[in-house]
Amino acid sequence: MTRQPGTSGLIFNEPNVWDKSREGRCAISLPRADVDRAPLDPALTGDTPDLPQLSELDVVRHYTRLSQWNFGVDSGMYPLGSCTMKYNPKTNEVQAARQGFAGAHPLAGEAFSQGALRLMYELEQYLAEITGFAGVTLQPAAGAHGELAGMLIIHAYHAKQGRQRSKIIIPDTAHGTNPASATLCGYKSVNLKSGPKGILEPDAVAALMDEETAGIMITNPNTLGLFEEHIKEICDIVHAKGGLVYGDGANMNAIMGVVKPGDAGIDVLHLNLHKTFSTPHGGGGPGSGPVAVTEALIPFLPIPRVEKQLDSFRFVTDCPDTIGRMHTFYGHFGVMIKAYAYILSMGAQGLLDASRLAVLNANYIKESLKDTLNLPYDRPCMHECVFNDIRQKSYHITTMDMAKRLLDYGFHPPTVYFPLVVEGAFMVEPTETESKDDIDQFINAVKAIAKEAESAPEKLTRAPVLPKVTRLDEVSAARKPCLRG
Amino acid sequence: MRYLPHTQEDIKEMLAVIGRTSLDDLFDTIPDAVKTKTSLNLPDPLSEWDLNDHMEKLASDNIACKGYTCFIGAGSYDHHIPAIIPYLVSRSEFATAYTPYQPEVSQGTLQGIYEFQTMVTDLLGMDIATASHYDCGTALAECALIALRKNKKADKIAVSDLVHPSHRQIIDTYLKPSGYKMVTIGHTKEGLTDISALEAMDDIAGLAVQSPNFFGHIEDLAACKKLAESKKILFITSFTEALAWGLLKNPGSFGADLVAGEGQSLGIAKTFGGPGLGLLAGTAKLMRDLPGRLVGRTKDTNGEDGYVLTLSTREQHIRREKASSNICSNNGLNAMTAAMYLSTIGKIGIREIAQLNHDKAVYLKSALTAAGFEPVFDQPFFNEFVMKAPKNFKQKRAELIDRHCMFAGLDLEPFYPQLTDHYLFCATEKVSRQQMDQLAKEVA
Amino acid sequence: MKEINDLNLPEDVKYTKDHEWAKPEGDTVTIGINDYAQDQLGEIVFVELPEVGDSFSAEDEFGSVESVKAVSELYMPISGEVVAVNENLEDAPELVNEDCYQGGWIIKVKPSDSAQMDALMDKAAYLEMLKG
């Protein structure tokens, strides 16, 4: 067996940044004052904020040391289910940093921003083609923000029909953001149980769908990593009662070039550029959550919209049915550049291959580990597979223990305890950019951990031992919150 | 494709383990009726060389590629970004990590964000700051929703018309479907929010005022707080220029209940308006009503200090339809950037830079006045102010861009139709006296 | 987690299907969550309390208890007006785990209809329900 990647090495202790502060230091080069001082009325000025006082090297060393306590995709395999932690290409960063993009002021005027507008327009076109929709907005700042935009569009659509509805159907395999987004639109969530095969049954949808129901929110492939095989029938049922189908496209990475959700009957779909389209997650954002819609819903898209006229591009705000504005300017343009560069680098075949290999990797892990971990839904999966800890229960070992032990082996753990439909879920999404060699190493690590669970369970319950800190006391953190130094 | 590591041999071996013969077989569970029959209609893939050329061409279609002199702010500010900021923030351990759900291997992000929260509370004089929001406008809309949830009998939010016009539009978008209303409060002829209009209003849950306001003026936040208090409603204040707090009395000192702000000025490139950085802070009393992530300090099993995401029960993944917001990803890496920037400029630098911004703006205002512009308001401002331009200015402004790549102010008419020929100017520490003199000379 | 037989279920309180307990004391009724509920939730980090003077009907939500990763709503066993809340829980929510029937009580109410107590389960009926 090859050696596992996890090992210990020299990392550094580092105090809070203010503990390094010494009166009189300053790490910024201050410009020469070439105009007179213009003192403000002292009644308006306040005490100077008590920021740390450091030299430039102090700052560099502080953040370099902090970074070394982190695990990123560039450090190792990061198979976090539903999060699509694929490789973030470095050329995308170079493209986004170009002065013409990074230095662009949002209010410079259309005539002086044609490159940015063209990029946005073309990215909209590409995403529309990939998803099979007629129109796209890039404005939402993250997946959940896109979801909110989508729900606002559904809400505006029903208002335009002259009769608002009160409920929305949300399956138990949905992302947690779905019910929260629906609530923001005043819709009451109606829970829909998935069937015994882990997918939705058309009859169950038909039983809930009525003319008080605005629509349904479907994640496809769902959070069990399964394709919703009855998607077309379900869309027909919802449409027949005048409802709309919202698609959570967080899992689009499984089906690029294979299925166009727009063709399957979905009305509104959000995408996560920071998942499917390779832009970095940044330790929690910034992301970008474009929304794609059918022809009938284009009038409701947020403003401003980008329009092409002959060979030039402009912003359009004169859209009477629009849901309004979602972002101060045009959304996370910096993230759009990276996704655009990714699509241009991949091309049609590259995106199809990415989805195929993402699905290959997930099924390979599923088959390789199903004798080690329990697999509640033993069916061909898409880009992720969901195990649980039932077999380890008799050794008093939980999913959490296995996840923490994986850290010692040098892997980021999968998503744990989600989706909620699987108790003790252990949800693996390898993505297409992990090689067979790295995946084999991961499989071996999980097998070794499962053996340890039987023979030396304390290795798991005490894990992790190699990272900078051991398990943290989340109970005290929540009972007596300390949110600032 | 260089991002895809599989050899033909790998694929064959893996398919054999799965018991399939081709990659297409993997999609057997998808009904034929929904499968795409044709390949995607996208441009042919570009090599890195071709991509560089293509992207440089697009970038050069933006005037920013040439470098330009920016006398426009209005929510996106042209400040100097020290070299160490992009250098440090591009460390892939920060950039390629997910939200810190596994705290043991995310202490870098977590300590960094904890320090960010602390520095933001210092900057604003507030008890608690969240781990960030998308931008000021969305953070402000969240504050409006908090006020409405806290005061269930009310269904309206009073918002100054000198709050950034985009921010008001966002609030409107967020409130509309739930039946809440935004009531706009006008401004006085001095360019300040006319809060007296609030006195006669009923069913208001909160008052939102921006300071410095969209005209750049420093609002009387003490008076706003007093009125909000007398009406027993929440006082929300917002800002678009974070560096103002290096000089001005902070919102906390006036008793703000909630603060929404834009942190783009703190080391973040303008990037055509996004991603910026939403700042959101509140009083301790509102801790459990705040949306989004919070990092807290705790101990590990060995008694060592460490950090975790905490108070998660407010959030969508646990409280689902009853969550305080649906936000999940925030603007984490930009929060880290802001923390790096604040550590870099420090206590000395922030005062000096803030003062310089003010000095330059005062100089520019007097230079423009001398050049025939009319100073419309006589109010203290930070680094933005409004001027009424001479008749031929529109033409001259266009020429300045053409000939000197100089953007002389923002036309206010699209935002406030009554303000024809009014322009909003901004001067930051980056503009030189020479550039300001040149501007004044050209427009005179 | 505890086995059903290990649960501490006193005889002198009544139980609801949502795992609250209610105990008449003079003209008020004290309400809390039972041993099963605190055990299922795990370490409790926060208790959201109503205000004294609030009135609720039976089965209304009157607050919530939170562990690190779960929130559980609290429902009124009977109708009435809140006359006291356990302020100790603000600083020490762990009292609900340690002593759910005494130090970990949550509210006291003045019932609007004392007869509603009769509709609640006694220990035997509650155990029956748990065993399903």
JSON list of N, CA and C in Angstrom, two decimals, chain B residues 217-258:
[
{"chain": "B", "resi": 217, "resn": "HIS", "atom": "N", "xyz": [-22.31, 63.76, 2.37]},
{"chain": "B", "resi": 217, "resn": "HIS", "atom": "CA", "xyz": [-22.43, 64.53, 3.62]},
{"chain": "B", "resi": 217, "resn": "HIS", "atom": "C", "xyz": [-22.50, 63.65, 4.86]},
{"chain": "B", "resi": 218, "resn": "ILE", "atom": "N", "xyz": [-21.97, 64.21, 5.93]},
{"chain": "B", "resi": 218, "resn": "ILE", "atom": "CA", "xyz": [-22.00, 63.51, 7.21]},
{"chain": "B", "resi": 218, "resn": "ILE", "atom": "C", "xyz": [-23.33, 63.82, 7.89]},
{"chain": "B", "resi": 219, "resn": "GLU", "atom": "N", "xyz": [-24.12, 62.80, 8.09]},
{"chain": "B", "resi": 219, "resn": "GLU", "atom": "CA", "xyz": [-25.47, 63.00, 8.65]},
{"chain": "B", "resi": 219, "resn": "GLU", "atom": "C", "xyz": [-25.41, 63.20, 10.16]},
{"chain": "B", "resi": 220, "resn": "ASP", "atom": "N", "xyz": [-26.45, 63.77, 10.70]},
{"chain": "B", "resi": 220, "resn": "ASP", "atom": "CA", "xyz": [-26.56, 63.96, 12.14]},
{"chain": "B", "resi": 220, "resn": "ASP", "atom": "C", "xyz": [-27.12, 62.67, 12.75]},
{"chain": "B", "resi": 221, "resn": "LEU", "atom": "N", "xyz": [-26.23, 61.71, 12.96]},
{"chain": "B", "resi": 221, "resn": "LEU", "atom": "CA", "xyz": [-26.68, 60.39, 13.44]},
{"chain": "B", "resi": 221, "resn": "LEU", "atom": "C", "xyz": [-27.24, 60.45, 14.86]},
{"chain": "B", "resi": 222, "resn": "ALA", "atom": "N", "xyz": [-26.75, 61.41, 15.64]},
{"chain": "B", "resi": 222, "resn": "ALA", "atom": "CA", "xyz": [-27.27, 61.54, 17.01]},
{"chain": "B", "resi": 222, "resn": "ALA", "atom": "C", "xyz": [-28.76, 61.89, 16.97]},
{"chain": "B", "resi": 223, "resn": "ALA", "atom": "N", "xyz": [-29.11, 62.78, 16.08]},
{"chain": "B", "resi": 223, "resn": "ALA", "atom": "CA", "xyz": [-30.52, 63.18, 15.97]},
{"chain": "B", "resi": 223, "resn": "ALA", "atom": "C", "xyz": [-31.37, 62.01, 15.46]},
{"chain": "B", "resi": 224, "resn": "CYS", "atom": "N", "xyz": [-30.81, 61.24, 14.52]},
{"chain": "B", "resi": 224, "resn": "CYS", "atom": "CA", "xyz": [-31.52, 60.07, 13.99]},
{"chain": "B", "resi": 224, "resn": "CYS", "atom": "C", "xyz": [-31.80, 59.07, 15.11]},
{"chain": "B", "resi": 225, "resn": "LYS", "atom": "N", "xyz": [-30.76, 58.83, 15.91]},
{"chain": "B", "resi": 225, "resn": "LYS", "atom": "CA", "xyz": [-30.90, 57.86, 17.00]},
{"chain": "B", "resi": 225, "resn": "LYS", "atom": "C", "xyz": [-31.97, 58.33, 17.99]},
{"chain": "B", "resi": 226, "resn": "LYS", "atom": "N", "xyz": [-31.93, 59.60, 18.29]},
{"chain": "B", "resi": 226, "resn": "LYS", "atom": "CA", "xyz": [-32.86, 60.15, 19.27]},
{"chain": "B", "resi": 226, "resn": "LYS", "atom": "C", "xyz": [-34.31, 59.94, 18.81]},
{"chain": "B", "resi": 227, "resn": "LEU", "atom": "N", "xyz": [-34.51, 60.22, 17.53]},
{"chain": "B", "resi": 227, "resn": "LEU", "atom": "CA", "xyz": [-35.85, 60.08, 16.99]},
{"chain": "B", "resi": 227, "resn": "LEU", "atom": "C", "xyz": [-36.27, 58.60, 16.95]},
{"chain": "B", "resi": 228, "resn": "ALA", "atom": "N", "xyz": [-35.33, 57.74, 16.52]},
{"chain": "B", "resi": 228, "resn": "ALA", "atom": "CA", "xyz": [-35.63, 56.30, 16.45]},
{"chain": "B", "resi": 228, "resn": "ALA", "atom": "C", "xyz": [-35.99, 55.78, 17.84]},
{"chain": "B", "resi": 229, "resn": "GLU", "atom": "N", "xyz": [-35.24, 56.24, 18.83]},
{"chain": "B", "resi": 229, "resn": "GLU", "atom": "CA", "xyz": [-35.47, 55.81, 20.20]},
{"chain": "B", "resi": 229, "resn": "GLU", "atom": "C", "xyz": [-36.85, 56.25, 20.68]},
{"chain": "B", "resi": 230, "resn": "SER", "atom": "N", "xyz": [-37.21, 57.49, 20.34]},
{"chain": "B", "resi": 230, "resn": "SER", "atom": "CA", "xyz": [-38.50, 57.99, 20.80]},
{"chain": "B", "resi": 230, "resn": "SER", "atom": "C", "xyz": [-39.65, 57.23, 20.14]},
{"chain": "B", "resi": 231, "resn": "LYS", "atom": "N", "xyz": [-39.38, 56.70, 18.95]},
{"chain": "B", "resi": 231, "resn": "LYS", "atom": "CA", "xyz": [-40.43, 55.93, 18.28]},
{"chain": "B", "resi": 231, "resn": "LYS", "atom": "C", "xyz": [-40.31, 54.44, 18.57]},
{"chain": "B", "resi": 232, "resn": "LYS", "atom": "N", "xyz": [-39.33, 54.07, 19.41]},
{"chain": "B", "resi": 232, "resn": "LYS", "atom": "CA", "xyz": [-39.09, 52.67, 19.78]},
{"chain": "B", "resi": 232, "resn": "LYS", "atom": "C", "xyz": [-38.87, 51.79, 18.55]},
{"chain": "B", "resi": 233, "resn": "ILE", "atom": "N", "xyz": [-38.09, 52.31, 17.61]},
{"chain": "B", "resi": 233, "resn": "ILE", "atom": "CA", "xyz": [-37.78, 51.51, 16.42]},
{"chain": "B", "resi": 233, "resn": "ILE", "atom": "C", "xyz": [-36.26, 51.34, 16.32]},
{"chain": "B", "resi": 234, "resn": "LEU", "atom": "N", "xyz": [-35.83, 50.38, 15.50]},
{"chain": "B", "resi": 234, "resn": "LEU", "atom": "CA", "xyz": [-34.40, 50.14, 15.37]},
{"chain": "B", "resi": 234, "resn": "LEU", "atom": "C", "xyz": [-33.76, 51.20, 14.49]},
{"chain": "B", "resi": 235, "resn": "PHE", "atom": "N", "xyz": [-32.56, 51.61, 14.88]},
{"chain": "B", "resi": 235, "resn": "PHE", "atom": "CA", "xyz": [-31.81, 52.58, 14.10]},
{"chain": "B", "resi": 235, "resn": "PHE", "atom": "C", "xyz": [-30.72, 51.86, 13.32]},
{"chain": "B", "resi": 236, "resn": "ILE", "atom": "N", "xyz": [-30.87, 51.91, 12.00]},
{"chain": "B", "resi": 236, "resn": "ILE", "atom": "CA", "xyz": [-29.93, 51.23, 11.10]},
{"chain": "B", "resi": 236, "resn": "ILE", "atom": "C", "xyz": [-29.14, 52.29, 10.36]},
{"chain": "B", "resi": 237, "resn": "THR", "atom": "N", "xyz": [-27.83, 52.14, 10.33]},
{"chain": "B", "resi": 237, "resn": "THR", "atom": "CA", "xyz": [-27.07, 53.08, 9.53]},
{"chain": "B", "resi": 237, "resn": "THR", "atom": "C", "xyz": [-26.16, 52.33, 8.57]},
{"chain": "B", "resi": 238, "resn": "SER", "atom": "N", "xyz": [-25.94, 52.94, 7.40]},
{"chain": "B", "resi": 238, "resn": "SER", "atom": "CA", "xyz": [-25.13, 52.28, 6.38]},
{"chain": "B", "resi": 238, "resn": "SER", "atom": "C", "xyz": [-24.06, 53.22, 5.87]},
{"chain": "B", "resi": 239, "resn": "PHE", "atom": "N", "xyz": [-23.10, 52.67, 5.16]},
{"chain": "B", "resi": 239, "resn": "PHE", "atom": "CA", "xyz": [-22.05, 53.50, 4.56]},
{"chain": "B", "resi": 239, "resn": "PHE", "atom": "C", "xyz": [-21.45, 52.75, 3.38]},
{"chain": "B", "resi": 240, "resn": "THR", "atom": "N", "xyz": [-20.91, 53.52, 2.43]},
{"chain": "B", "resi": 240, "resn": "THR", "atom": "CA", "xyz": [-20.27, 52.89, 1.28]},
{"chain": "B", "resi": 240, "resn": "THR", "atom": "C", "xyz": [-18.76, 53.08, 1.30]},
{"chain": "B", "resi": 241, "resn": "GLU", "atom": "N", "xyz": [-18.28, 54.00, 2.14]},
{"chain": "B", "resi": 241, "resn": "GLU", "atom": "CA", "xyz": [-16.84, 54.31, 2.17]},
{"chain": "B", "resi": 241, "resn": "GLU", "atom": "C", "xyz": [-16.31, 53.97, 3.56]},
{"chain": "B", "resi": 242, "resn": "ALA", "atom": "N", "xyz": [-15.75, 52.76, 3.70]},
{"chain": "B", "resi": 242, "resn": "ALA", "atom": "CA", "xyz": [-15.33, 52.28, 5.01]},
{"chain": "B", "resi": 242, "resn": "ALA", "atom": "C", "xyz": [-14.19, 53.10, 5.61]},
{"chain": "B", "resi": 243, "resn": "LEU", "atom": "N", "xyz": [-13.36, 53.72, 4.76]},
{"chain": "B", "resi": 243, "resn": "LEU", "atom": "CA", "xyz": [-12.22, 54.46, 5.30]},
{"chain": "B", "resi": 243, "resn": "LEU", "atom": "C", "xyz": [-12.64, 55.73, 6.04]},
{"chain": "B", "resi": 244, "resn": "ALA", "atom": "N", "xyz": [-13.90, 56.13, 5.85]},
{"chain": "B", "resi": 244, "resn": "ALA", "atom": "CA", "xyz": [-14.39, 57.31, 6.58]},
{"chain": "B", "resi": 244, "resn": "ALA", "atom": "C", "xyz": [-14.23, 57.13, 8.09]},
{"chain": "B", "resi": 245, "resn": "TRP", "atom": "N", "xyz": [-14.32, 55.90, 8.55]},
{"chain": "B", "resi": 245, "resn": "TRP", "atom": "CA", "xyz": [-14.26, 55.66, 10.00]},
{"chain": "B", "resi": 245, "resn": "TRP", "atom": "C", "xyz": [-12.85, 55.76, 10.56]},
{"chain": "B", "resi": 246, "resn": "GLY", "atom": "N", "xyz": [-11.89, 56.04, 9.69]},
{"chain": "B", "resi": 246, "resn": "GLY", "atom": "CA", "xyz": [-10.56, 56.38, 10.19]},
{"chain": "B", "resi": 246, "resn": "GLY", "atom": "C", "xyz": [-10.53, 57.78, 10.76]},
{"chain": "B", "resi": 247, "resn": "LEU", "atom": "N", "xyz": [-11.54, 58.55, 10.41]},
{"chain": "B", "resi": 247, "resn": "LEU", "atom": "CA", "xyz": [-11.56, 59.95, 10.80]},
{"chain": "B", "resi": 247, "resn": "LEU", "atom": "C", "xyz": [-12.83, 60.33, 11.58]},
{"chain": "B", "resi": 248, "resn": "LEU", "atom": "N", "xyz": [-13.96, 59.81, 11.13]},
{"chain": "B", "resi": 248, "resn": "LEU", "atom": "CA", "xyz": [-15.24, 60.24, 11.69]},
{"chain": "B", "resi": 248, "resn": "LEU", "atom": "C", "xyz": [-15.61, 59.47, 12.96]},
{"chain": "B", "resi": 249, "resn": "LYS", "atom": "N", "xyz": [-16.49, 60.06, 13.73]},
{"chain": "B", "resi": 249, "resn": "LYS", "atom": "CA", "xyz": [-17.09, 59.36, 14.88]},
{"chain": "B", "resi": 249, "resn": "LYS", "atom": "C", "xyz": [-17.86, 58.16, 14.36]},
{"chain": "B", "resi": 250, "resn": "ASN", "atom": "N", "xyz": [-17.65, 56.99, 14.97]},
{"chain": "B", "resi": 250, "resn": "ASN", "atom": "CA", "xyz": [-18.21, 55.77, 14.40]},
{"chain": "B", "resi": 250, "resn": "ASN", "atom": "C", "xyz": [-19.69, 55.59, 14.73]},
{"chain": "B", "resi": 251, "resn": "PRO", "atom": "N", "xyz": [-20.39, 54.74, 13.99]},
{"chain": "B", "resi": 251, "resn": "PRO", "atom": "CA", "xyz": [-21.84, 54.56, 14.18]},
{"chain": "B", "resi": 251, "resn": "PRO", "atom": "C", "xyz": [-22.19, 54.08, 15.59]},
{"chain": "B", "resi": 252, "resn": "GLY", "atom": "N", "xyz": [-21.33, 53.24, 16.17]},
{"chain": "B", "resi": 252, "resn": "GLY", "atom": "CA", "xyz": [-21.61, 52.73, 17.51]},
{"chain": "B", "resi": 252, "resn": "GLY", "atom": "C", "xyz": [-21.70, 53.85, 18.53]},
{"chain": "B", "resi": 253, "resn": "SER", "atom": "N", "xyz": [-20.87, 54.88, 18.35]},
{"chain": "B", "resi": 253, "resn": "SER", "atom": "CA", "xyz": [-20.87, 55.96, 19.34]},
{"chain": "B", "resi": 253, "resn": "SER", "atom": "C", "xyz": [-22.19, 56.75, 19.30]},
{"chain": "B", "resi": 254, "resn": "PHE", "atom": "N", "xyz": [-22.94, 56.59, 18.23]},
{"chain": "B", "resi": 254, "resn": "PHE", "atom": "CA", "xyz": [-24.25, 57.26, 18.16]},
{"chain": "B", "resi": 254, "resn": "PHE", "atom": "C", "xyz": [-25.39, 56.31, 18.57]},
{"chain": "B", "resi": 255, "resn": "GLY", "atom": "N", "xyz": [-25.03, 55.09, 18.94]},
{"chain": "B", "resi": 255, "resn": "GLY", "atom": "CA", "xyz": [-26.06, 54.16, 19.40]},
{"chain": "B", "resi": 255, "resn": "GLY", "atom": "C", "xyz": [-26.78, 53.43, 18.28]},
{"chain": "B", "resi": 256, "resn": "ALA", "atom": "N", "xyz": [-26.12, 53.23, 17.15]},
{"chain": "B", "resi": 256, "resn": "ALA", "atom": "CA", "xyz": [-26.75, 52.46, 16.06]},
{"chain": "B", "resi": 256, "resn": "ALA", "atom": "C", "xyz": [-27.05, 51.04, 16.54]},
{"chain": "B", "resi": 257, "resn": "ASP", "atom": "N", "xyz": [-28.23, 50.54, 16.18]},
{"chain": "B", "resi": 257, "resn": "ASP", "atom": "CA", "xyz": [-28.57, 49.16, 16.52]},
{"chain": "B", "resi": 257, "resn": "ASP", "atom": "C", "xyz": [-27.97, 48.19, 15.52]},
{"chain": "B", "resi": 258, "resn": "LEU", "atom": "N", "xyz": [-28.02, 48.58, 14.26]},
{"chain": "B", "resi": 258, "resn": "LEU", "atom": "CA", "xyz": [-27.49, 47.74, 13.18]},
{"chain": "B", "resi": 258, "resn": "LEU", "atom": "C", "xyz": [-26.71, 48.62, 12.21]}
]
